[in-house]
Coordinates of C-alpha atoms in Angstrom, one line a residue:
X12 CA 96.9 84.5 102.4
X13 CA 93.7 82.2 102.9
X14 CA 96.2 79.8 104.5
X15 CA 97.6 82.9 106.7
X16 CA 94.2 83.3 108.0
X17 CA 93.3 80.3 108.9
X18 CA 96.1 79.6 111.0
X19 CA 95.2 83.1 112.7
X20 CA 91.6 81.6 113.0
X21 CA 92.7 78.6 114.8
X22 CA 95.2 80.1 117.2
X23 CA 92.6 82.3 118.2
X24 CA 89.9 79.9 118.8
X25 CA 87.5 81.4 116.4
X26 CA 86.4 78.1 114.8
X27 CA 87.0 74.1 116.2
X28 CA 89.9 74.1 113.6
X29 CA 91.0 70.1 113.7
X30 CA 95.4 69.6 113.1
X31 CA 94.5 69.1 109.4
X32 CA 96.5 71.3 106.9
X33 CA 94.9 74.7 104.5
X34 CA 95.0 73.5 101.0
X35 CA 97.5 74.1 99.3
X36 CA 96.3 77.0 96.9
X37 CA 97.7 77.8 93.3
X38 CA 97.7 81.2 92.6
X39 CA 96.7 81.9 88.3
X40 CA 96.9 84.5 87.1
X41 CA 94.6 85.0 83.8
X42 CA 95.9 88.3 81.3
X43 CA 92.8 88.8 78.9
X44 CA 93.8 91.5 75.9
X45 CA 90.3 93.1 76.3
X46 CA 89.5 97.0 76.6
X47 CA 86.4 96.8 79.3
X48 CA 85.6 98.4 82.4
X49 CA 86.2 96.8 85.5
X50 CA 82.2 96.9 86.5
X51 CA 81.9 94.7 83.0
X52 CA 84.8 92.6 83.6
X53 CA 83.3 91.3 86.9
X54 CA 80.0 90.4 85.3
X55 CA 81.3 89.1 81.9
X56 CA 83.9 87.4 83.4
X57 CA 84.8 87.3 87.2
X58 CA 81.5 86.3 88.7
X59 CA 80.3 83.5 86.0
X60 CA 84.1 82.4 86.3
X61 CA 83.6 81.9 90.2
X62 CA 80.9 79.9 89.8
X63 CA 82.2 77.7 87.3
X64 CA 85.6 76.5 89.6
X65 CA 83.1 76.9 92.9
X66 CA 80.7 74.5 91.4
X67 CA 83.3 72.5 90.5
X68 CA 85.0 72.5 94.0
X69 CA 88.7 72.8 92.7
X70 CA 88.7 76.9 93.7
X71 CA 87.4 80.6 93.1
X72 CA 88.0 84.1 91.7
X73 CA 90.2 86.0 94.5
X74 CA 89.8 89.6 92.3
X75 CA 91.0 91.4 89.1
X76 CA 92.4 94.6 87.9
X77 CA 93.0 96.9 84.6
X78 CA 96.1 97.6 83.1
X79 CA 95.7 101.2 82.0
X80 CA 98.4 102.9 79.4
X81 CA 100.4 105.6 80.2
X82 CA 99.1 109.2 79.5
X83 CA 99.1 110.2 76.2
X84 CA 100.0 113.9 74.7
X85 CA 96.7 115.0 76.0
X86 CA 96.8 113.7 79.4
X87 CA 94.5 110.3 78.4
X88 CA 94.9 106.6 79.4
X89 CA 93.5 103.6 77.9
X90 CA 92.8 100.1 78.7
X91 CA 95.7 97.7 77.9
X92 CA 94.2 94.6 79.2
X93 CA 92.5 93.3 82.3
X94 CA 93.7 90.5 84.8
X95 CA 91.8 87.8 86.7
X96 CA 93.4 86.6 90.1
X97 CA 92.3 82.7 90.4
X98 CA 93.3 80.9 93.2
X99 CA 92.8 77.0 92.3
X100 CA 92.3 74.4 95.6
X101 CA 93.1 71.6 93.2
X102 CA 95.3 72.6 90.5
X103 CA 95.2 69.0 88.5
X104 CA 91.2 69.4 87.8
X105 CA 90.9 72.9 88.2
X106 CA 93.7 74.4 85.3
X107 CA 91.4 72.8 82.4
X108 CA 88.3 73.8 84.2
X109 CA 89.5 77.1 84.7
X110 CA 90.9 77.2 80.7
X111 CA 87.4 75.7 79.6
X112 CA 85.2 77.8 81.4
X113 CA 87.5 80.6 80.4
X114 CA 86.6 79.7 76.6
X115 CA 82.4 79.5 77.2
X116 CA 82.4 83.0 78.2
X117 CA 84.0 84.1 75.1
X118 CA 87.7 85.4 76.1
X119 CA 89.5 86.3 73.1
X120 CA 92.3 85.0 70.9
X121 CA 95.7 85.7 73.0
X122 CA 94.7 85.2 76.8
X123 CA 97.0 84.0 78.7
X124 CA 97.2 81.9 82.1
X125 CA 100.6 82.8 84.2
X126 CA 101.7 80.9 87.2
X127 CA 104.5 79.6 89.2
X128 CA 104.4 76.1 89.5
X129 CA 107.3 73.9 91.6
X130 CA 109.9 76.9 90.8
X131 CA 109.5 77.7 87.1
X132 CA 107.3 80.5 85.7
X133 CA 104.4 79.2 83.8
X134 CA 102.2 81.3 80.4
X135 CA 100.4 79.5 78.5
X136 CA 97.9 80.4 76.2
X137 CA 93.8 79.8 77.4
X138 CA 93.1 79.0 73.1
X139 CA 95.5 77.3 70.6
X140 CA 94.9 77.6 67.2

C-alpha cells in the first residue's frame, strides 16, 4: 500500500520524489492469544511496539484487530485473540527486533508471528520453550 502511495505521490508532483525505489515492505502479522480490548491492546502493545521497530529504523505498527467468537446461546461474543499488523522496512534486523520487543512487553506463551516470505507461508512462534 505504502509503496502504492508513493508512486501516486510522485506522479502527482506532491513531493521531489528522486527515481529511487519504496522499500520493499514485509507484511507480519503477529496473533497474540490474549482476551483485551482493543483500546488496551494499542497501549499495551501497538504503540510501545511502534516505537521499538521506529526507533530501531527497520519499520512500524500499520494497525490491529480482535478476533471475537461467534454468538453464544444467549446472543454473547467473546475475545478469541487479537492481531498486530507490522510492516517491517528491513526484515533481516527487524523480525528479531520485532520478536524481542514483542517478549519485553510481556505477550504470552503461544504468539505467533505469520508471514509470507519468497512464496511460502511462514508461523513461528514469538517464545520457545
Amino acid at each position: 500500500m505504502k509503496n502504492l502511495i508513493y508512486i501516486i505521490v510522485c506522479a502527482i508532483g506532491i513531493l521531489g520524489c528522486s527515481n529511487q525505489k519504496a522499500p520493499d515492505i514485509q507484511f507480519v502479522f503477529v496473533k497474540i492469544p490474549e482476551q483485551i480490548m482493543p483500546l488496551e491492546r494499542g497501549a499495551k502493545y501497538e504503540d510501545p511496539l511502534d516505537a521499538i521497530l521506529k526507533k530501531e529504523k527497520v519499520g512500524e505498527v500499520a494497525g490491529g484487530g480482535t478476533q471475537m467468537s461467534d454468538q453464544d446461546k444467549d446472543g454473547k461474543r467473546t475475545i478469541e485473540w487479537i492481531g498486530i499488523d507490522v510492516d517491517l522496512t528491513d526484515f533481516k534486523r527487524g523480525l528479531p527486533i520485532l520478536k524481542s520487543g514483542l517478549i519485553k512487553l510481556g505477550v504470552p506463551e503461544g504468539t505467533i508471528l505469520e508471514y509470507t516470505r519468497d512464496g511460502k507461508d511462514h508461523s513461528e512462534k514469538v517464545k520457545e520453550r
